[in-house]
CSV table of C-alpha atoms and ligand atoms in Angstrom, one decimal:
chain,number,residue,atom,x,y,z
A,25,UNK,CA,120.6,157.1,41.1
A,26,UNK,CA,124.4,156.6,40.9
A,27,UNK,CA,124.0,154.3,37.8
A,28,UNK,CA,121.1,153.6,35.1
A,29,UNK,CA,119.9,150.1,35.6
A,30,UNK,CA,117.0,148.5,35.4
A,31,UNK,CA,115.3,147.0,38.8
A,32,UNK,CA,117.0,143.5,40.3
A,33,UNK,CA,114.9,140.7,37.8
A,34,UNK,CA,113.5,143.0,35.3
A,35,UNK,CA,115.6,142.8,32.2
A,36,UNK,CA,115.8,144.1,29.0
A,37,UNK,CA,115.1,141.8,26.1
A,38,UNK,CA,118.1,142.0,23.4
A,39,UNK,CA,117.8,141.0,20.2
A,40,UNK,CA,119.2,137.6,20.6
A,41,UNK,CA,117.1,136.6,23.9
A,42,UNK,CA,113.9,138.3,22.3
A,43,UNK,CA,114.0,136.1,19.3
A,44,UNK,CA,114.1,132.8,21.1
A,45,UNK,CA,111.2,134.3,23.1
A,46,UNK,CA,109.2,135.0,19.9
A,47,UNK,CA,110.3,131.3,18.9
A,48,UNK,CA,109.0,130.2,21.9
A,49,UNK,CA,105.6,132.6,21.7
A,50,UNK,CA,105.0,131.6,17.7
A,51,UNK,CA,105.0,128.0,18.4
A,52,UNK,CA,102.8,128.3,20.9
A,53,UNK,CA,100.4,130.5,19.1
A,54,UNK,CA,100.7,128.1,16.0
A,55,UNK,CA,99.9,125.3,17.5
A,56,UNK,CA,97.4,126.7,19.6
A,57,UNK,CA,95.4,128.0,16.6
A,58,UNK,CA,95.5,124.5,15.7
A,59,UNK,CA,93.5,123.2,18.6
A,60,UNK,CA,91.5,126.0,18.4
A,61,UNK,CA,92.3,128.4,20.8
A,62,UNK,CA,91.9,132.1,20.6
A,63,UNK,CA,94.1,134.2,21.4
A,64,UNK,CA,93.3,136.4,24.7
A,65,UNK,CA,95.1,139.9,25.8
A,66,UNK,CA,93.8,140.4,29.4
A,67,UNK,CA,95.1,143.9,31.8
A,68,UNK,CA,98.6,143.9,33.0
A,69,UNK,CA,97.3,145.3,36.5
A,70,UNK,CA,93.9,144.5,37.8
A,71,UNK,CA,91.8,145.0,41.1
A,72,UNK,CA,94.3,143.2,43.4
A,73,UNK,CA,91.1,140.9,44.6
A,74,UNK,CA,91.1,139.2,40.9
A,75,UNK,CA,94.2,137.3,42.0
A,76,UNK,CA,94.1,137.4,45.7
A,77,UNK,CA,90.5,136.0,46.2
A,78,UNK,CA,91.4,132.9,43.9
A,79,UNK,CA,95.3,132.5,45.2
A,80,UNK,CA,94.2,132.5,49.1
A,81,UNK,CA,95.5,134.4,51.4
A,82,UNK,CA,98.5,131.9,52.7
A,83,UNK,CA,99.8,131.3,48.8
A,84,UNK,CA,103.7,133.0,48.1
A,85,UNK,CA,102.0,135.2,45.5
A,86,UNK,CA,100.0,137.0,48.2
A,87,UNK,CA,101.8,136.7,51.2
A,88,UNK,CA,105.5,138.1,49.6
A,89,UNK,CA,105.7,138.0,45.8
A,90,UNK,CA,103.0,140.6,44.7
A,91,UNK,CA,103.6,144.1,43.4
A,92,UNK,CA,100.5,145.9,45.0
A,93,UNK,CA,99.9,149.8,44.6
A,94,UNK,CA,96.8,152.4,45.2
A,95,UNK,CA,96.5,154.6,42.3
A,96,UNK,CA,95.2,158.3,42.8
A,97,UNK,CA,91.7,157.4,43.6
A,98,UNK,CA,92.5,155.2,46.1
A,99,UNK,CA,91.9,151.8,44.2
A,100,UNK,CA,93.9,148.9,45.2
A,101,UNK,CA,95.5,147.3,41.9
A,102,UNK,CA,98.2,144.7,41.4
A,103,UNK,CA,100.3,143.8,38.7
A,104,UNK,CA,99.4,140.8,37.3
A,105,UNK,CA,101.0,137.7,39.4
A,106,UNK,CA,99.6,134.8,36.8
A,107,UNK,CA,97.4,134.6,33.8
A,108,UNK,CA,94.4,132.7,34.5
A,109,UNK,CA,92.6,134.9,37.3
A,110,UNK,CA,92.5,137.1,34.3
A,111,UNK,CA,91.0,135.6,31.8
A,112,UNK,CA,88.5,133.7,34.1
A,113,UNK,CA,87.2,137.2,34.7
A,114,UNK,CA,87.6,138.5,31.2
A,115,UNK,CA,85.2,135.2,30.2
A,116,UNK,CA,82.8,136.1,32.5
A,117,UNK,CA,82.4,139.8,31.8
A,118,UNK,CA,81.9,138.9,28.3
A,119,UNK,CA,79.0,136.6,28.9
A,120,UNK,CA,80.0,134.1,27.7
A,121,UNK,CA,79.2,131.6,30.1
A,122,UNK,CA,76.2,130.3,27.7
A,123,UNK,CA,78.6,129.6,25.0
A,124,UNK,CA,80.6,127.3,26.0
A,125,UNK,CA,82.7,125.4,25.7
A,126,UNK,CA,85.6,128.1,25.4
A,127,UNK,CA,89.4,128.1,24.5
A,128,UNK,CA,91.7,130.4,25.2
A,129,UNK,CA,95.7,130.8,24.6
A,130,UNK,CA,97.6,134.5,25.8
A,131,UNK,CA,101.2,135.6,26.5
A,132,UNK,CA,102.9,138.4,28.0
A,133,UNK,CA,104.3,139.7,31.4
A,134,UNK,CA,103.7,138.4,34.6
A,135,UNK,CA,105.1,140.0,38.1
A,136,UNK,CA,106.8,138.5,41.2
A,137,UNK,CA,109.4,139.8,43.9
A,138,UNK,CA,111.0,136.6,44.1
A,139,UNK,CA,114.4,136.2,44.6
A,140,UNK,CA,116.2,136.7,41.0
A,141,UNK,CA,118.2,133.4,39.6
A,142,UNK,CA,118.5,132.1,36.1
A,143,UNK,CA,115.2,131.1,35.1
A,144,UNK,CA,113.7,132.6,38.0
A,145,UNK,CA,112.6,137.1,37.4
A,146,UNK,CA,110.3,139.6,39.2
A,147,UNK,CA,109.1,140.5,35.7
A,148,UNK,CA,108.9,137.5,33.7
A,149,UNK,CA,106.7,136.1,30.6
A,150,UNK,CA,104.5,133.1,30.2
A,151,UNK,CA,102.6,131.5,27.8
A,152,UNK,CA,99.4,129.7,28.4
A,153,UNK,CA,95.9,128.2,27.6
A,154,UNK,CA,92.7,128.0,29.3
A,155,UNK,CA,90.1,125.8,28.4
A,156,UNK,CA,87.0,126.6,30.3
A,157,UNK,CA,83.2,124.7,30.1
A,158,UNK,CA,84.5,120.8,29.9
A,159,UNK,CA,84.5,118.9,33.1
A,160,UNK,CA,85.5,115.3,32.2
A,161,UNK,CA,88.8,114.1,31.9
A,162,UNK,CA,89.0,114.8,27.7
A,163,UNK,CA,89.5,118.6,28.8
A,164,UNK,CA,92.5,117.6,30.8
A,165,UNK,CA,93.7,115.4,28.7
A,166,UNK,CA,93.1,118.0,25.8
A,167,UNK,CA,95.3,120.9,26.8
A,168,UNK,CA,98.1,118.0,28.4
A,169,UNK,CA,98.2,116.6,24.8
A,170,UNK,CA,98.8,120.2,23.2
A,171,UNK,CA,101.1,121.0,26.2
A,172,UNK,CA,103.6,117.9,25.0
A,173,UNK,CA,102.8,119.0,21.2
A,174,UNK,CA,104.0,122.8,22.3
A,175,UNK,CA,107.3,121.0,23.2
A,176,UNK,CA,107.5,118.8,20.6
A,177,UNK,CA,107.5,121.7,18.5
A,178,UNK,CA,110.3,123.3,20.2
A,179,UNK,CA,112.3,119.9,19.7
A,180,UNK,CA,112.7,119.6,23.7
A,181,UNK,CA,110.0,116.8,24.4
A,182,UNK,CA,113.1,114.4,24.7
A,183,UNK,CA,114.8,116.7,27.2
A,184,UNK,CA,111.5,117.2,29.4
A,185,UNK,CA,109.7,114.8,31.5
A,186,UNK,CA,105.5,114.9,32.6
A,187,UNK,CA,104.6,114.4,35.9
A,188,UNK,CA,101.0,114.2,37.2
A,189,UNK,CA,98.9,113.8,39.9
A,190,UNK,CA,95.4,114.4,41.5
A,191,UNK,CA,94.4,116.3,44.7
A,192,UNK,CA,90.8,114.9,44.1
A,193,UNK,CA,87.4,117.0,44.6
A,194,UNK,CA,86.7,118.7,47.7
A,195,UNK,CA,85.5,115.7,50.1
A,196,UNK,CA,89.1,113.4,49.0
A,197,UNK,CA,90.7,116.9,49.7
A,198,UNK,CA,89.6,117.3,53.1
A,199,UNK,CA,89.5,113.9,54.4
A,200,UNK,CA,93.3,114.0,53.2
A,201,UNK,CA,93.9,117.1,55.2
A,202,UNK,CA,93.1,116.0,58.3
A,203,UNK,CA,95.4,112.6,57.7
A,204,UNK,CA,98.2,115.0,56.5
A,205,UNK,CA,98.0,117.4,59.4
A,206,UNK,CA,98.2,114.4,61.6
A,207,UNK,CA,101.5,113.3,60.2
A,208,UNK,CA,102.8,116.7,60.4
A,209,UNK,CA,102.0,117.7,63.4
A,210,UNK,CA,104.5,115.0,65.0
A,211,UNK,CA,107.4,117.0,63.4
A,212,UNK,CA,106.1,120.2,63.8
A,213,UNK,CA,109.2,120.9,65.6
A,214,UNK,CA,111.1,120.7,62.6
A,215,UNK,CA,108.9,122.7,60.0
A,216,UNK,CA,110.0,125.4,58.4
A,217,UNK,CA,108.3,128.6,59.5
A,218,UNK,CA,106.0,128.6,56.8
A,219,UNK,CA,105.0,125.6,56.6
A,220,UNK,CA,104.1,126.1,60.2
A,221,UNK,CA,102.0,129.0,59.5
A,222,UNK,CA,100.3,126.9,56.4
A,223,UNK,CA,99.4,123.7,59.0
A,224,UNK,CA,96.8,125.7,60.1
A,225,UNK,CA,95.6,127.7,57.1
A,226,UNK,CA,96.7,125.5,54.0
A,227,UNK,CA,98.4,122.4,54.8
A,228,UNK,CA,98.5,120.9,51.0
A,229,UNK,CA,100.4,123.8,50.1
A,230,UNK,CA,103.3,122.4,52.8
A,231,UNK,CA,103.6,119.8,49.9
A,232,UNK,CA,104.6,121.5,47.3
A,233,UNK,CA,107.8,123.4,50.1
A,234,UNK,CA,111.4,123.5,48.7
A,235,UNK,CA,112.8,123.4,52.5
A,236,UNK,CA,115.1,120.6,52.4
A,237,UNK,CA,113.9,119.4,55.9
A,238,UNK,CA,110.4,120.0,54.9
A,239,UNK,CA,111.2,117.7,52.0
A,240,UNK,CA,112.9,115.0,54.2
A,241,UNK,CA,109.6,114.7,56.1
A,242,UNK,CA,107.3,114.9,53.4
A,243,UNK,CA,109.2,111.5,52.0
A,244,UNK,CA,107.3,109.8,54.3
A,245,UNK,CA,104.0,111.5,54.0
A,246,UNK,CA,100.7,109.6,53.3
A,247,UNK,CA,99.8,109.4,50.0
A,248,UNK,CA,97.0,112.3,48.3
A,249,UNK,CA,96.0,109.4,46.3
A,250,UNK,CA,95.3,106.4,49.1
A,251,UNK,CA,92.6,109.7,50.1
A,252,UNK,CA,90.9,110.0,47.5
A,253,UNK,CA,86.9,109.0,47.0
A,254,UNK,CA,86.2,106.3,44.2
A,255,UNK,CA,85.2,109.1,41.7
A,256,UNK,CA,88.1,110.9,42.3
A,257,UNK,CA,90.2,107.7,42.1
A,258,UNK,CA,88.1,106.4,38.7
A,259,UNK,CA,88.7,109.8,37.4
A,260,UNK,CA,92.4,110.3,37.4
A,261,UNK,CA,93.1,106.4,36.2
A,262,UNK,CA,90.8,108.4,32.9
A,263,UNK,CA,93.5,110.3,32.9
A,264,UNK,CA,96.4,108.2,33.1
A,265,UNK,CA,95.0,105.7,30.7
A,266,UNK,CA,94.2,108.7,28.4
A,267,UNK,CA,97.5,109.8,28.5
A,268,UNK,CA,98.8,105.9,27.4
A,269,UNK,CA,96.5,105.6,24.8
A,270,UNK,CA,98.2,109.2,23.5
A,271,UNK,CA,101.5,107.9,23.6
A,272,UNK,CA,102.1,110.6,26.2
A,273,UNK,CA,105.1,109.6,29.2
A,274,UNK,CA,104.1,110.5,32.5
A,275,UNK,CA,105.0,110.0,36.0
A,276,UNK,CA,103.0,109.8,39.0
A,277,UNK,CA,104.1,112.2,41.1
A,278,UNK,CA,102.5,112.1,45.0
A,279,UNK,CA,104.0,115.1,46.1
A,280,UNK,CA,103.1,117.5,43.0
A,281,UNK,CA,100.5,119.8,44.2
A,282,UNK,CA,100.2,123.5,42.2
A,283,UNK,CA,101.5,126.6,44.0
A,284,UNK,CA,97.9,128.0,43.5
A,285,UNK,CA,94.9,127.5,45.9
A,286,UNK,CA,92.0,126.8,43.1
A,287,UNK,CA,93.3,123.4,42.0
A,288,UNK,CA,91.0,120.4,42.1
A,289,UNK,CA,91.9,117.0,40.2
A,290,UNK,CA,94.4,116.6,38.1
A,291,UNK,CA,97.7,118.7,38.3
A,292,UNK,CA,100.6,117.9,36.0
A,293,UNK,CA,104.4,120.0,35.2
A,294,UNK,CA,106.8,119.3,32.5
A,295,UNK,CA,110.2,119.2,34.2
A,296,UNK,CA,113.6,119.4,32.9
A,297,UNK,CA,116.8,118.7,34.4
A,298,UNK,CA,119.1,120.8,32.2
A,299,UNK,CA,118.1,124.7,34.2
A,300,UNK,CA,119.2,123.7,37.8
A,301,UNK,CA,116.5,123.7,40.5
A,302,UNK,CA,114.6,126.4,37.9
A,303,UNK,CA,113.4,122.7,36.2
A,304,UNK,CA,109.6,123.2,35.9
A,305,UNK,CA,108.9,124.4,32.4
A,306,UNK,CA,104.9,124.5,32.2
A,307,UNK,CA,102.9,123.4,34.9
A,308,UNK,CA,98.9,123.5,35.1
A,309,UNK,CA,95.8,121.5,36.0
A,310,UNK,CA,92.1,121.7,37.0
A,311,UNK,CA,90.7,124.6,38.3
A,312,UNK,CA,86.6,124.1,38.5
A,313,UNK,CA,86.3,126.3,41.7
A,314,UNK,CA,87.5,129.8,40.1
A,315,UNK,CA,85.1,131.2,38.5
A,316,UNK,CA,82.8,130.7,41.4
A,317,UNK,CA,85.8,132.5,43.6
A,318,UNK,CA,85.7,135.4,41.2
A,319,UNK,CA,81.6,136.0,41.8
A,320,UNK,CA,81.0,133.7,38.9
A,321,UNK,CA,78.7,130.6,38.5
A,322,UNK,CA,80.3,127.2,39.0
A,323,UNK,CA,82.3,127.0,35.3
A,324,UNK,CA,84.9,123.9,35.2
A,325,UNK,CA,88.5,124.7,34.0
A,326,UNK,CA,91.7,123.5,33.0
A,327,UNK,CA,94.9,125.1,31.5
A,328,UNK,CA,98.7,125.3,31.8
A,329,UNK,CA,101.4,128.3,31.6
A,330,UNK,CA,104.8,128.0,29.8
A,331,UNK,CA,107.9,129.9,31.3
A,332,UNK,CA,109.1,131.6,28.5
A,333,UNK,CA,112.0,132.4,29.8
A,334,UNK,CA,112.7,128.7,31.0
A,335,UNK,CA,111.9,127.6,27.4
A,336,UNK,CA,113.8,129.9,25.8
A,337,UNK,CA,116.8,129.5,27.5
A,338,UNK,CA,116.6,126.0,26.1
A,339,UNK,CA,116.2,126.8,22.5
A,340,UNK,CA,118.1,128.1,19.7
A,341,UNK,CA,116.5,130.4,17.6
A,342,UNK,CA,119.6,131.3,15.4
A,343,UNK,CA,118.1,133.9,13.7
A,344,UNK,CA,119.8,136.8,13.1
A,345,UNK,CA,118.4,140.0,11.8
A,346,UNK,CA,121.4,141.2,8.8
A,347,UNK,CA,120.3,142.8,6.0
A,348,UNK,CA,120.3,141.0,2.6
A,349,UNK,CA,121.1,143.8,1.3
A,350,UNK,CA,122.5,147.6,1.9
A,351,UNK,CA,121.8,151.0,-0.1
A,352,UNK,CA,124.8,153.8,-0.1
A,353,UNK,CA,125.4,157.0,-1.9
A,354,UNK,CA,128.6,158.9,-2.5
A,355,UNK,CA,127.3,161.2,-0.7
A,356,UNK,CA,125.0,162.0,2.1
A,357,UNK,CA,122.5,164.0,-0.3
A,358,UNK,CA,121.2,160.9,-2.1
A,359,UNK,CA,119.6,159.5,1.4
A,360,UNK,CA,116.4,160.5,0.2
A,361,UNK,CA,117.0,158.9,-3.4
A,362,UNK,CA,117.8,155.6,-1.2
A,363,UNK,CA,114.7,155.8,1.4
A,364,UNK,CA,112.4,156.0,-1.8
A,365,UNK,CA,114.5,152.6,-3.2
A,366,UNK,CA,113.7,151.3,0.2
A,367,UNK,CA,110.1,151.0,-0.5
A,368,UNK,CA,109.9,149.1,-3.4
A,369,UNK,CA,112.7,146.7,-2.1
A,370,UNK,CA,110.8,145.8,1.3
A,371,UNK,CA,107.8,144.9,-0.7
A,372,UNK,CA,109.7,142.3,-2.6
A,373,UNK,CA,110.7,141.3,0.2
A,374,UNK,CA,114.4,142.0,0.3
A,375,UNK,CA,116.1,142.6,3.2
A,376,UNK,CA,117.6,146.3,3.9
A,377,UNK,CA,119.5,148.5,5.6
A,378,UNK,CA,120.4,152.0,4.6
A,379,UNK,CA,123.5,153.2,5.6
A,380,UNK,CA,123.2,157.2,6.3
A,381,UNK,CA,127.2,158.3,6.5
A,382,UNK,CA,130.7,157.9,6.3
A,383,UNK,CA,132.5,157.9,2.8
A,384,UNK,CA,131.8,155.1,1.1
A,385,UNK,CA,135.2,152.8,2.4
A,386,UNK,CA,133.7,153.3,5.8
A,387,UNK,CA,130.1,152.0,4.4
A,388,UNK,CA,132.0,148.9,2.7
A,389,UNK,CA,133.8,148.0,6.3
A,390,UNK,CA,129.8,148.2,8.5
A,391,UNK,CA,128.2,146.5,5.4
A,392,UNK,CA,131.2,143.5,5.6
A,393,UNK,CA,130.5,143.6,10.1
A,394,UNK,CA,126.8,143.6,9.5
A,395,UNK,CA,127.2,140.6,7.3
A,396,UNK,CA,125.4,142.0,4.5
A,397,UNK,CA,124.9,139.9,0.9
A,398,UNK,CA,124.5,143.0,-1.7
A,399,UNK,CA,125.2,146.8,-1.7
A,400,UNK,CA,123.4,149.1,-4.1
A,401,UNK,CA,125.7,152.3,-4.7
A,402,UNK,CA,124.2,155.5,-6.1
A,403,UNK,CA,126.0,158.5,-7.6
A,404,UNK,CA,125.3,161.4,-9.9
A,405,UNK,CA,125.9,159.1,-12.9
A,406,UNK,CA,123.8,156.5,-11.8
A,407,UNK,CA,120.6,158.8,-11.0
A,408,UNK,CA,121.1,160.3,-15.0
A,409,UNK,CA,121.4,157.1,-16.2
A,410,UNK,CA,118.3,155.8,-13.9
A,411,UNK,CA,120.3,152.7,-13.3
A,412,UNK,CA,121.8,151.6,-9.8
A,413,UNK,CA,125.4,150.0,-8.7
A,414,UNK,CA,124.7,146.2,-7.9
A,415,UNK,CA,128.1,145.0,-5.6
A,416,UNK,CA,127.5,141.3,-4.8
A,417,UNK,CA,129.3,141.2,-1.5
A,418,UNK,CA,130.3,137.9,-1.3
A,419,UNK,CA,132.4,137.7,-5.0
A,420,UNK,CA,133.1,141.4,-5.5
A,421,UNK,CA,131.3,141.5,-9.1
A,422,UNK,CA,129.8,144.6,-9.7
A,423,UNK,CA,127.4,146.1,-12.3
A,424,UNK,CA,125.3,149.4,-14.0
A,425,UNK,CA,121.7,148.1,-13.7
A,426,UNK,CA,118.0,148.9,-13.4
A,427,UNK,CA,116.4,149.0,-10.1
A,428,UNK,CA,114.3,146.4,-11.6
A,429,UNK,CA,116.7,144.1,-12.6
A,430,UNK,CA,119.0,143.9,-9.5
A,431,UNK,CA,116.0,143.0,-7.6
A,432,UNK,CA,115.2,139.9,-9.9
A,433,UNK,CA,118.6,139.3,-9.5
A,434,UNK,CA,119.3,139.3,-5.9
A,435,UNK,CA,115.9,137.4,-5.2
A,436,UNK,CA,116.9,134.5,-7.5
A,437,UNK,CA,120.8,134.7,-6.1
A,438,UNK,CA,119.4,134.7,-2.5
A,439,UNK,CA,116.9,131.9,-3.2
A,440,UNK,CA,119.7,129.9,-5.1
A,441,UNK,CA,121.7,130.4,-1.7
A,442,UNK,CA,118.9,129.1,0.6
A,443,UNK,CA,119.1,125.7,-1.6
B,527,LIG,P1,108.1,127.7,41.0
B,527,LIG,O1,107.8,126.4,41.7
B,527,LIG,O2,109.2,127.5,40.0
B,527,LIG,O3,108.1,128.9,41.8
B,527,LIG,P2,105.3,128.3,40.4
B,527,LIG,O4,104.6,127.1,40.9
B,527,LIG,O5,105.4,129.5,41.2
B,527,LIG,O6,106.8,127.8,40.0
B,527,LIG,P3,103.4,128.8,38.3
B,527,LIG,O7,102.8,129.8,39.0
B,527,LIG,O8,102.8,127.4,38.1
B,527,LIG,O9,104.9,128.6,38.9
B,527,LIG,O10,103.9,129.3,36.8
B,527,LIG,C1,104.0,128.5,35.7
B,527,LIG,C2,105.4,128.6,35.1
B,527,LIG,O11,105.9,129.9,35.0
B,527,LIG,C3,106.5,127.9,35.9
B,527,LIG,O12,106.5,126.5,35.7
B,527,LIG,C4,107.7,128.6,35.4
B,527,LIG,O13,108.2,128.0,34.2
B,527,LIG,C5,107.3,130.0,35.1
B,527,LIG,N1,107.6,130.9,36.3
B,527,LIG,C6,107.0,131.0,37.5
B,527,LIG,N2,107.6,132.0,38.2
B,527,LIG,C7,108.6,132.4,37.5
B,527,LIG,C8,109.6,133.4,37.7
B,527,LIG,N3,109.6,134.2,38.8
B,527,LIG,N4,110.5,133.7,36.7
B,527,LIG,C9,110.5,133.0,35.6
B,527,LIG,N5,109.6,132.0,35.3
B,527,LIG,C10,108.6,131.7,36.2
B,528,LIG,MG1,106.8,130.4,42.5
């Protein structure tokens, strides 16, 4: 290794980009806890089968994007490519199929080799929610209507747009199939190569292509939702009139399909146009055929994962980790004294740095860079007198008090501040 660097689209998370992620990742959690979700940690790598049964064999994930690796005993494992394989199967290894119905919200890492672009990693984070055990429309409608809170929250539901649509239950699915593999077959010439392979195996999935010529002749495409059976049609107008009565903006959107094989019924993304062609933000929908993928009984679900990276990119955070306050001595052997100061200070909540060396010029200079508000200073005179040095930073006045006292006095100074 000529240089140390991390792996193409695995990055470290600074300060700066981490806090808009924890933005991002507290709002959701917040108003997650509100619907009453709970919150869900599943492995990082699994059984590969946990996402390869469920994504099909002809999805991106499998054919190219998965990290896949045999430990030492010769188990296949993969690193997770997507959240909800995961906590389909955590649900049903709990048992709790009888105790339904369930809610679910988790974040963390997810892995793809993927070509690396803004908004676009091999090691990337999402946040999501699962709701698993309602099969009418209220469940989609549910998680769509904490979806547009979750943005809402971030400030960016005037920046994103919903669009929706409905690949109907397994009959409207097929019987559109065959109509759709008519059309394409007259242009087969002019396919991609994948979407040649996925004529045969997975046509639908053709639909959701981001070949340019594939796009051209998917313009003129039949329409998923002239297919589908009167339940499946009476079903998604639910929806759609759901999602009027809750002031919620959507588009129809006959093209949308999700990436993933398991979909049935309604699937739905929150789009921007201010990241390029990385646009989709969240994206989910129905997913009633999973759990019976996994080895499970038939269990209806719906859910949706954020990009957090996407997201974050789009907010601001602004907050900045400087220290209210800073603790010197004269000299290096009254560390100790200031590490013991420390611990009452933090439990009153204060802000605080100590700063270990240097005379104390050169602690004035990092405490003015670090944009700190107060410096205690302790000598020999102030440990006899059991007082401490109180420098407000900002006007230069400076005073022999107790410990006790510049702590009352910076709390009210900082809250007079924060008015
Ligand atoms: P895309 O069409 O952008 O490849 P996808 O259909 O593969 O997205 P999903 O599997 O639905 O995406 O994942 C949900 C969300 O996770 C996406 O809408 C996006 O915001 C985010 N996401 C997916 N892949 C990546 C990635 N490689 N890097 C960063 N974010 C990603
Ligand atoms: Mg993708």
């Amino acid at each position: 290794m000529d240089k140390l660097r991390t792996v193409r689209g695995v990055n470290d998370l600074l300060a700066e980009t981490l806090n808009n992620h924890n933005f991002v990742i507290n709002k959701g959690l917040n108003i997650s806890k509100k619907y009453c979700y709970s919150q869900i940690d599943t492995p990082i790598f699994e059984f590969s089968e946990i996402f390869t049964k469920p994504l099909g064999k002809t999805s991106d994930i499998v054919t190219k994007e998965n990290y896949t690796f045999e430990d030492r005993s010769g188990d296949l494992l993969m690193l997770r490519p997507e959240g909800t394989s995961g906590v389909v199967r955590a649900f049903l290894n709990a048992g709790l199929t009888q105790d339904i119905p369930q809610r679910f919200s988790y974040f963390g890492p997810m892995f793809r080799y993927e070509r690396p672009q803004k908004g676009r990693l091999r090691q990337f984070h999402q946040f999501g929610v699962e709701l698993l055990g309602i099969s009418s429309s209220m469940g989609d409608l549910e998680v769509i209507s904490l979806a547009n809170n979750f943005l809402k929250s971030l400030n960016l539901d005037n920046k994103i747009e919903l669009k929706i649509n409905s690949l109907g239950d397994t009959d409207s699915r097929l019987n559109y199939r065959k109509v759709l593999v008519d059309y394409l077959n007259d242009f087969k010439k002019e396919l991609s190569e994948d979407s040649i392979k996925r004529l045969k195996e997975n046509p639908l999935r053709i639909l959701d292509s981001k070949n340019p010529s594939d796009q051209a002749i998917l313009t003129k495409a039949p329409d998923v939702l002239n297919y589908l059976n009167e339940f499946s049609k009476d079903r998604f107008q639910e929806v759609c009139d759901g999602l009027n009565s809750l002031n919620i903006d959507h588009k129809v959107d006959k093209n949308l399909v999700r990436g993933l094989d398991y979909y049935c019924h309604t699937a739905f993304e929150f789009i921007t146009d201010q990241l390029g062609s990385q646009g989709t933000v969240l994206a989910g929908g129905r997913y009633d055929g999973l759990s019976e993928i996994l080895g499970g009984i038939k269990m209806p679900g719906v859910g949706w994962a954020a990009g957090i990276e996407r997201l974050a990119l789009m907010v601001n955070a602004n907050y900045k980790n400087n220290p209210d306050l800073v603790l010197m001595g004269l000299s290096e052997k009254f560390n100790l004294d200031l590490l013991q100061m420390m611990d009452r200070l933090i439990k009153d909540g204060i802000k605080t740095e100590i700063l270990y060396t240097g005379n104390v010029s050169k602690k004035l200079k990092r405490a003015d860079k670090i944009n700190a508000k107060f410096a205690i200073i302790i000598g020999e005179d102030e440990i006899s007198q059991n007082i401490v040095n109180l420098k407000n930073l900002k006007t230069g006045f400076q005073q022999g008090i107790k410990l006790g006292d510049a702590i009352n006095e910076i709390k009210s100074l900082l809250n007079i501040n924060l008015e």
